[in-house]
mmCIF file of C-alpha atoms in Angstrom:
data_model
loop_
_atom_site.group_PDB
_atom_site.id
_atom_site.type_symbol
_atom_site.label_atom_id
_atom_site.label_comp_id
_atom_site.label_asym_id
_atom_site.label_seq_id
_atom_site.Cartn_x
_atom_site.Cartn_y
_atom_site.Cartn_z
ATOM 1 C CA UNK A 1 294.702 102.410 -33.179
ATOM 2 C CA UNK A 2 297.482 103.861 -30.981
ATOM 3 C CA UNK A 3 297.727 101.224 -28.197
ATOM 4 C CA UNK A 4 300.714 102.096 -25.979
ATOM 5 C CA UNK A 5 302.708 105.184 -26.900
ATOM 6 C CA UNK A 6 306.036 106.156 -25.370
ATOM 7 C CA UNK A 7 307.639 109.583 -25.485
ATOM 8 C CA UNK A 8 310.444 110.278 -26.335
ATOM 9 C CA UNK A 9 311.843 107.507 -28.530
ATOM 10 C CA UNK A 10 315.497 108.487 -28.067
ATOM 11 C CA UNK A 11 317.341 110.618 -25.530
ATOM 12 C CA UNK A 12 320.899 111.358 -24.511
ATOM 13 C CA UNK A 13 321.449 112.656 -20.994
ATOM 14 C CA UNK A 14 324.494 113.829 -19.121
ATOM 15 C CA UNK A 15 325.242 112.239 -15.761
ATOM 16 C CA UNK A 16 323.242 113.987 -13.054
ATOM 17 C CA UNK A 17 320.528 115.326 -15.344
ATOM 18 C CA UNK A 18 316.905 114.484 -14.804
ATOM 19 C CA UNK A 19 314.166 113.474 -17.199
ATOM 20 C CA UNK A 20 310.694 111.991 -17.393
ATOM 21 C CA UNK A 21 309.539 109.271 -19.748
ATOM 22 C CA UNK A 22 305.859 109.341 -20.627
ATOM 23 C CA UNK A 23 303.705 106.328 -21.370
ATOM 24 C CA UNK A 24 300.138 106.686 -22.600
ATOM 25 C CA UNK A 25 297.616 103.925 -23.334
ATOM 26 C CA UNK A 26 294.205 104.270 -24.919
ATOM 27 C CA UNK A 27 292.819 100.807 -24.082
ATOM 28 C CA UNK A 28 291.404 101.700 -20.651
ATOM 29 C CA UNK A 29 293.785 99.230 -19.029
ATOM 30 C CA UNK A 30 294.083 99.064 -15.262
ATOM 31 C CA UNK A 31 297.643 97.797 -15.042
ATOM 32 C CA UNK A 32 300.713 99.552 -16.367
ATOM 33 C CA UNK A 33 304.389 98.630 -16.168
ATOM 34 C CA UNK A 34 307.861 100.009 -16.800
ATOM 35 C CA UNK A 35 310.594 97.580 -17.844
ATOM 36 C CA UNK A 36 314.189 98.051 -18.839
ATOM 37 C CA UNK A 37 315.946 95.814 -21.344
ATOM 38 C CA UNK A 38 319.688 95.255 -21.239
ATOM 39 C CA UNK A 39 321.792 92.876 -23.342
ATOM 40 C CA UNK A 40 321.968 89.415 -21.794
ATOM 41 C CA UNK A 41 319.597 90.315 -18.964
ATOM 42 C CA UNK A 42 316.221 90.317 -20.620
ATOM 43 C CA UNK A 43 313.421 92.581 -19.480
ATOM 44 C CA UNK A 44 313.386 93.550 -15.824
ATOM 45 C CA UNK A 45 310.479 95.215 -14.072
ATOM 46 C CA UNK A 46 311.220 98.666 -12.626
ATOM 47 C CA UNK A 47 307.846 99.804 -11.267
ATOM 48 C CA UNK A 48 304.241 99.012 -11.941
ATOM 49 C CA UNK A 49 300.771 100.334 -11.198
ATOM 50 C CA UNK A 50 297.516 98.464 -10.638
ATOM 51 C CA UNK A 51 295.318 101.515 -10.980
ATOM 52 C CA UNK A 52 295.105 105.278 -11.013
ATOM 53 C CA UNK A 53 296.923 106.766 -8.043
ATOM 54 C CA UNK A 54 298.791 103.550 -7.160
ATOM 55 C CA UNK A 55 302.390 102.511 -7.785
ATOM 56 C CA UNK A 56 304.613 99.661 -6.603
ATOM 57 C CA UNK A 57 308.245 98.632 -6.878
ATOM 58 C CA UNK A 58 309.447 95.930 -9.214
ATOM 59 C CA UNK A 59 312.792 94.130 -9.383
ATOM 60 C CA UNK A 60 315.062 97.123 -10.073
ATOM 61 C CA UNK A 61 313.404 100.301 -8.705
ATOM 62 C CA UNK A 62 316.454 102.145 -7.379
ATOM 63 C CA UNK A 63 317.126 105.479 -9.072
ATOM 64 C CA UNK A 64 313.626 105.707 -10.560
ATOM 65 C CA UNK A 65 310.324 107.189 -9.485
ATOM 66 C CA UNK A 66 306.886 106.832 -11.050
ATOM 67 C CA UNK A 67 303.501 108.460 -10.944
ATOM 68 C CA UNK A 68 300.054 107.503 -12.226
ATOM 69 C CA UNK A 69 297.860 110.551 -11.774
ATOM 70 C CA UNK A 70 295.611 109.579 -14.668
ATOM 71 C CA UNK A 71 294.548 106.079 -15.619
ATOM 72 C CA UNK A 72 295.871 106.388 -19.144
ATOM 73 C CA UNK A 73 299.326 107.747 -18.254
ATOM 74 C CA UNK A 74 302.283 106.261 -16.409
ATOM 75 C CA UNK A 75 305.369 108.435 -15.941
ATOM 76 C CA UNK A 76 308.889 107.209 -15.195
ATOM 77 C CA UNK A 77 311.300 109.719 -13.715
ATOM 78 C CA UNK A 78 315.055 109.706 -13.371
ATOM 79 C CA UNK A 79 316.055 112.342 -10.815
ATOM 80 C CA UNK A 80 319.822 112.113 -11.285
ATOM 81 C CA UNK A 81 320.783 109.994 -14.270
ATOM 82 C CA UNK A 82 323.727 107.599 -14.041
ATOM 83 C CA UNK A 83 325.557 105.717 -16.827
ATOM 84 C CA UNK A 84 324.155 102.456 -15.370
ATOM 85 C CA UNK A 85 320.719 103.674 -16.429
ATOM 86 C CA UNK A 86 321.677 103.517 -20.089
ATOM 87 C CA UNK A 87 319.128 101.074 -21.429
ATOM 88 C CA UNK A 88 316.030 100.618 -23.530
ATOM 89 C CA UNK A 89 312.881 101.332 -21.546
ATOM 90 C CA UNK A 90 309.564 99.718 -22.346
ATOM 91 C CA UNK A 91 306.142 100.561 -21.059
ATOM 92 C CA UNK A 92 303.355 97.987 -21.060
ATOM 93 C CA UNK A 93 299.715 97.791 -20.071
ATOM 94 C CA UNK A 94 297.148 95.069 -19.468
ATOM 95 C CA UNK A 95 293.637 94.579 -18.177
ATOM 96 C CA UNK A 96 292.966 93.637 -14.559
ATOM 97 C CA UNK A 97 293.715 90.144 -13.339
ATOM 98 C CA UNK A 98 290.042 89.214 -13.080
ATOM 99 C CA UNK A 99 289.472 89.759 -16.770
ATOM 100 C CA UNK A 100 289.723 86.774 -19.109
ATOM 101 C CA UNK A 101 292.087 88.451 -21.493
ATOM 102 C CA UNK A 102 295.197 89.530 -19.607
ATOM 103 C CA UNK A 103 297.383 90.041 -22.627
ATOM 104 C CA UNK A 104 300.150 92.598 -22.154
ATOM 105 C CA UNK A 105 300.692 95.267 -24.798
ATOM 106 C CA UNK A 106 304.014 97.037 -25.174
ATOM 107 C CA UNK A 107 305.150 100.396 -26.456
ATOM 108 C CA UNK A 108 307.932 100.847 -28.987
ATOM 109 C CA UNK A 109 310.547 101.677 -26.385
ATOM 110 C CA UNK A 110 312.723 104.615 -25.381
ATOM 111 C CA UNK A 111 316.442 104.288 -26.008
ATOM 112 C CA UNK A 112 318.232 106.244 -23.289
ATOM 113 C CA UNK A 113 321.964 106.893 -23.196
ATOM 114 C CA UNK A 114 323.578 108.504 -20.164
ATOM 115 C CA UNK A 115 327.051 109.905 -20.802
ATOM 116 C CA UNK B 1 310.890 82.915 -7.071
ATOM 117 C CA UNK B 2 309.661 82.427 -10.624
ATOM 118 C CA UNK B 3 312.427 82.081 -13.188
ATOM 119 C CA UNK B 4 311.967 81.773 -16.936
ATOM 120 C CA UNK B 5 314.549 80.194 -19.226
ATOM 121 C CA UNK B 6 314.661 80.046 -23.003
ATOM 122 C CA UNK B 7 316.827 77.593 -24.869
ATOM 123 C CA UNK B 8 318.540 77.907 -27.253
ATOM 124 C CA UNK B 9 319.723 81.506 -26.990
ATOM 125 C CA UNK B 10 320.252 81.631 -30.744
ATOM 126 C CA UNK B 11 319.143 79.508 -33.662
ATOM 127 C CA UNK B 12 319.908 79.612 -37.369
ATOM 128 C CA UNK B 13 317.870 77.522 -39.807
ATOM 129 C CA UNK B 14 317.356 77.339 -43.583
ATOM 130 C CA UNK B 15 314.128 78.669 -45.029
ATOM 131 C CA UNK B 16 311.239 76.216 -45.037
ATOM 132 C CA UNK B 17 312.192 74.328 -41.900
ATOM 133 C CA UNK B 18 309.732 73.695 -39.125
ATOM 134 C CA UNK B 19 311.221 74.709 -35.793
ATOM 135 C CA UNK B 20 310.518 74.673 -32.082
ATOM 136 C CA UNK B 21 311.463 77.288 -29.517
ATOM 137 C CA UNK B 22 311.446 76.342 -25.856
ATOM 138 C CA UNK B 23 310.447 78.192 -22.709
ATOM 139 C CA UNK B 24 310.634 76.723 -19.215
ATOM 140 C CA UNK B 25 309.504 78.181 -15.900
ATOM 141 C CA UNK B 26 310.185 77.097 -12.333
ATOM 142 C CA UNK B 27 306.794 77.681 -10.682
ATOM 143 C CA UNK B 28 303.773 76.014 -12.268
ATOM 144 C CA UNK B 29 301.304 78.375 -10.540
ATOM 145 C CA UNK B 30 300.872 80.721 -13.453
ATOM 146 C CA UNK B 31 297.935 82.761 -14.702
ATOM 147 C CA UNK B 32 299.025 82.779 -18.308
ATOM 148 C CA UNK B 33 302.005 82.635 -20.657
ATOM 149 C CA UNK B 34 302.589 84.972 -23.563
ATOM 150 C CA UNK B 35 304.926 84.718 -26.550
ATOM 151 C CA UNK B 36 306.322 87.894 -28.106
ATOM 152 C CA UNK B 37 308.367 88.780 -31.135
ATOM 153 C CA UNK B 38 310.943 91.569 -31.073
ATOM 154 C CA UNK B 39 312.633 92.927 -34.178
ATOM 155 C CA UNK B 40 316.002 94.708 -33.762
ATOM 156 C CA UNK B 41 315.539 98.153 -32.255
ATOM 157 C CA UNK B 42 311.781 97.700 -31.981
ATOM 158 C CA UNK B 43 309.186 97.000 -29.337
ATOM 159 C CA UNK B 44 307.524 93.720 -28.415
ATOM 160 C CA UNK B 45 304.716 92.370 -30.554
ATOM 161 C CA UNK B 46 302.385 89.875 -28.928
ATOM 162 C CA UNK B 47 302.104 86.605 -30.838
ATOM 163 C CA UNK B 48 300.099 84.247 -28.670
ATOM 164 C CA UNK B 49 298.595 84.212 -25.195
ATOM 165 C CA UNK B 50 297.864 80.912 -23.456
ATOM 166 C CA UNK B 51 295.692 80.958 -20.358
ATOM 167 C CA UNK B 52 296.573 78.525 -17.573
ATOM 168 C CA UNK B 53 293.532 76.377 -18.401
ATOM 169 C CA UNK B 54 294.525 76.010 -22.058
ATOM 170 C CA UNK B 55 296.902 73.519 -23.646
ATOM 171 C CA UNK B 56 297.647 75.344 -26.876
ATOM 172 C CA UNK B 57 296.923 78.312 -29.080
ATOM 173 C CA UNK B 58 297.335 78.715 -32.821
ATOM 174 C CA UNK B 59 297.744 81.708 -35.082
ATOM 175 C CA UNK B 60 298.603 81.099 -38.718
ATOM 176 C CA UNK B 61 301.924 79.240 -38.893
ATOM 177 C CA UNK B 62 302.461 79.584 -35.153
ATOM 178 C CA UNK B 63 301.379 77.125 -32.512
ATOM 179 C CA UNK B 64 302.159 77.493 -28.831
ATOM 180 C CA UNK B 65 301.654 74.740 -26.290
ATOM 181 C CA UNK B 66 301.625 74.848 -22.517
ATOM 182 C CA UNK B 67 302.364 72.066 -20.033
ATOM 183 C CA UNK B 68 302.045 73.606 -16.594
ATOM 184 C CA UNK B 69 302.906 70.459 -14.682
ATOM 185 C CA UNK B 70 306.317 70.230 -16.311
ATOM 186 C CA UNK B 71 306.829 74.001 -16.450
ATOM 187 C CA UNK B 72 307.227 74.146 -20.206
ATOM 188 C CA UNK B 73 305.916 75.931 -23.250
ATOM 189 C CA UNK B 74 306.939 75.509 -26.856
ATOM 190 C CA UNK B 75 306.457 77.800 -29.821
ATOM 191 C CA UNK B 76 306.235 75.872 -33.079
ATOM 192 C CA UNK B 77 306.868 77.792 -36.309
ATOM 193 C CA UNK B 78 305.881 75.965 -39.473
ATOM 194 C CA UNK B 79 307.573 76.491 -42.836
ATOM 195 C CA UNK B 80 309.895 79.212 -41.566
ATOM 196 C CA UNK B 81 310.568 82.292 -43.711
ATOM 197 C CA UNK B 82 313.335 84.930 -43.653
ATOM 198 C CA UNK B 83 310.713 87.379 -42.363
ATOM 199 C CA UNK B 84 310.447 85.264 -39.204
ATOM 200 C CA UNK B 85 313.965 86.326 -38.229
ATOM 201 C CA UNK B 86 313.660 88.102 -34.881
ATOM 202 C CA UNK B 87 314.066 87.528 -31.169
ATOM 203 C CA UNK B 88 311.272 85.525 -29.561
ATOM 204 C CA UNK B 89 310.469 86.117 -25.907
ATOM 205 C CA UNK B 90 308.193 84.274 -23.544
ATOM 206 C CA UNK B 91 306.727 85.755 -20.384
ATOM 207 C CA UNK B 92 304.729 84.203 -17.568
ATOM 208 C CA UNK B 93 302.306 85.871 -15.259
ATOM 209 C CA UNK B 94 302.400 84.124 -11.911
ATOM 210 C CA UNK B 95 299.098 83.455 -10.177
ATOM 211 C CA UNK B 96 298.169 86.126 -7.674
ATOM 212 C CA UNK B 97 300.585 88.723 -9.038
ATOM 213 C CA UNK B 98 300.433 91.561 -11.497
ATOM 214 C CA UNK B 99 303.876 91.008 -12.936
ATOM 215 C CA UNK B 100 305.150 89.424 -16.118
ATOM 216 C CA UNK B 101 308.461 87.567 -15.794
ATOM 217 C CA UNK B 102 310.456 87.314 -18.996
ATOM 218 C CA UNK B 103 312.934 84.862 -20.391
ATOM 219 C CA UNK B 104 316.044 86.228 -22.112
ATOM 220 C CA UNK B 105 314.804 85.214 -25.529
ATOM 221 C CA UNK B 106 315.805 83.115 -28.518
ATOM 222 C CA UNK B 107 317.367 84.982 -31.425
ATOM 223 C CA UNK B 108 316.173 83.309 -34.621
ATOM 224 C CA UNK B 109 317.715 83.722 -38.052
ATOM 225 C CA UNK B 110 316.046 82.105 -41.055
ATOM 226 C CA UNK B 111 318.380 81.885 -44.025
ATOM 227 C CA UNK B 112 317.058 82.364 -47.560
#
């Protein structure tokens, strides 16, 4: 009964370091998303994917890269972390738009601090 | 551009009260609307999903309504309990897109 699992849950990075956040879903969902949540700004879409091997930019893509080599995994990379990337990151997944149930399911979040 | 607004930003009520949370959106061409609950430091838990063709959905003490023409949804919580204290978020999925657009949430505190 895993749903959407994010790894790691917490991380502290120094400015300029790189890291990868992993999102895994076991619901065979086509669509996957990465959001960031900041106080007073709500959730903003970073990148998303509509299927294996595809990615697209969201509202705030700068400084991030993504890959979806396998249907169940969606990776978010920070090549050179900046303090402005301090945030809570959420991964989500949902079925394709043609399906009747297009409910989005979210992971528990990754709290990232860049010092 | 679709924008989602939630009012009020914060709400404090005594236990047992029935309450209404509001969500408004600027573009009525939506595929669905989803209400979430978020506890401090936690992820988002889905509460209710309303498809564009539906007017309301119910789950236990929760009832969500959707009026696409006016760009509004309400989440009704009956007989509120301290355990209902959390932030409530609504998100819309615009027709023809893959994205969910979120409001900034209503932070609810139910006092014992």
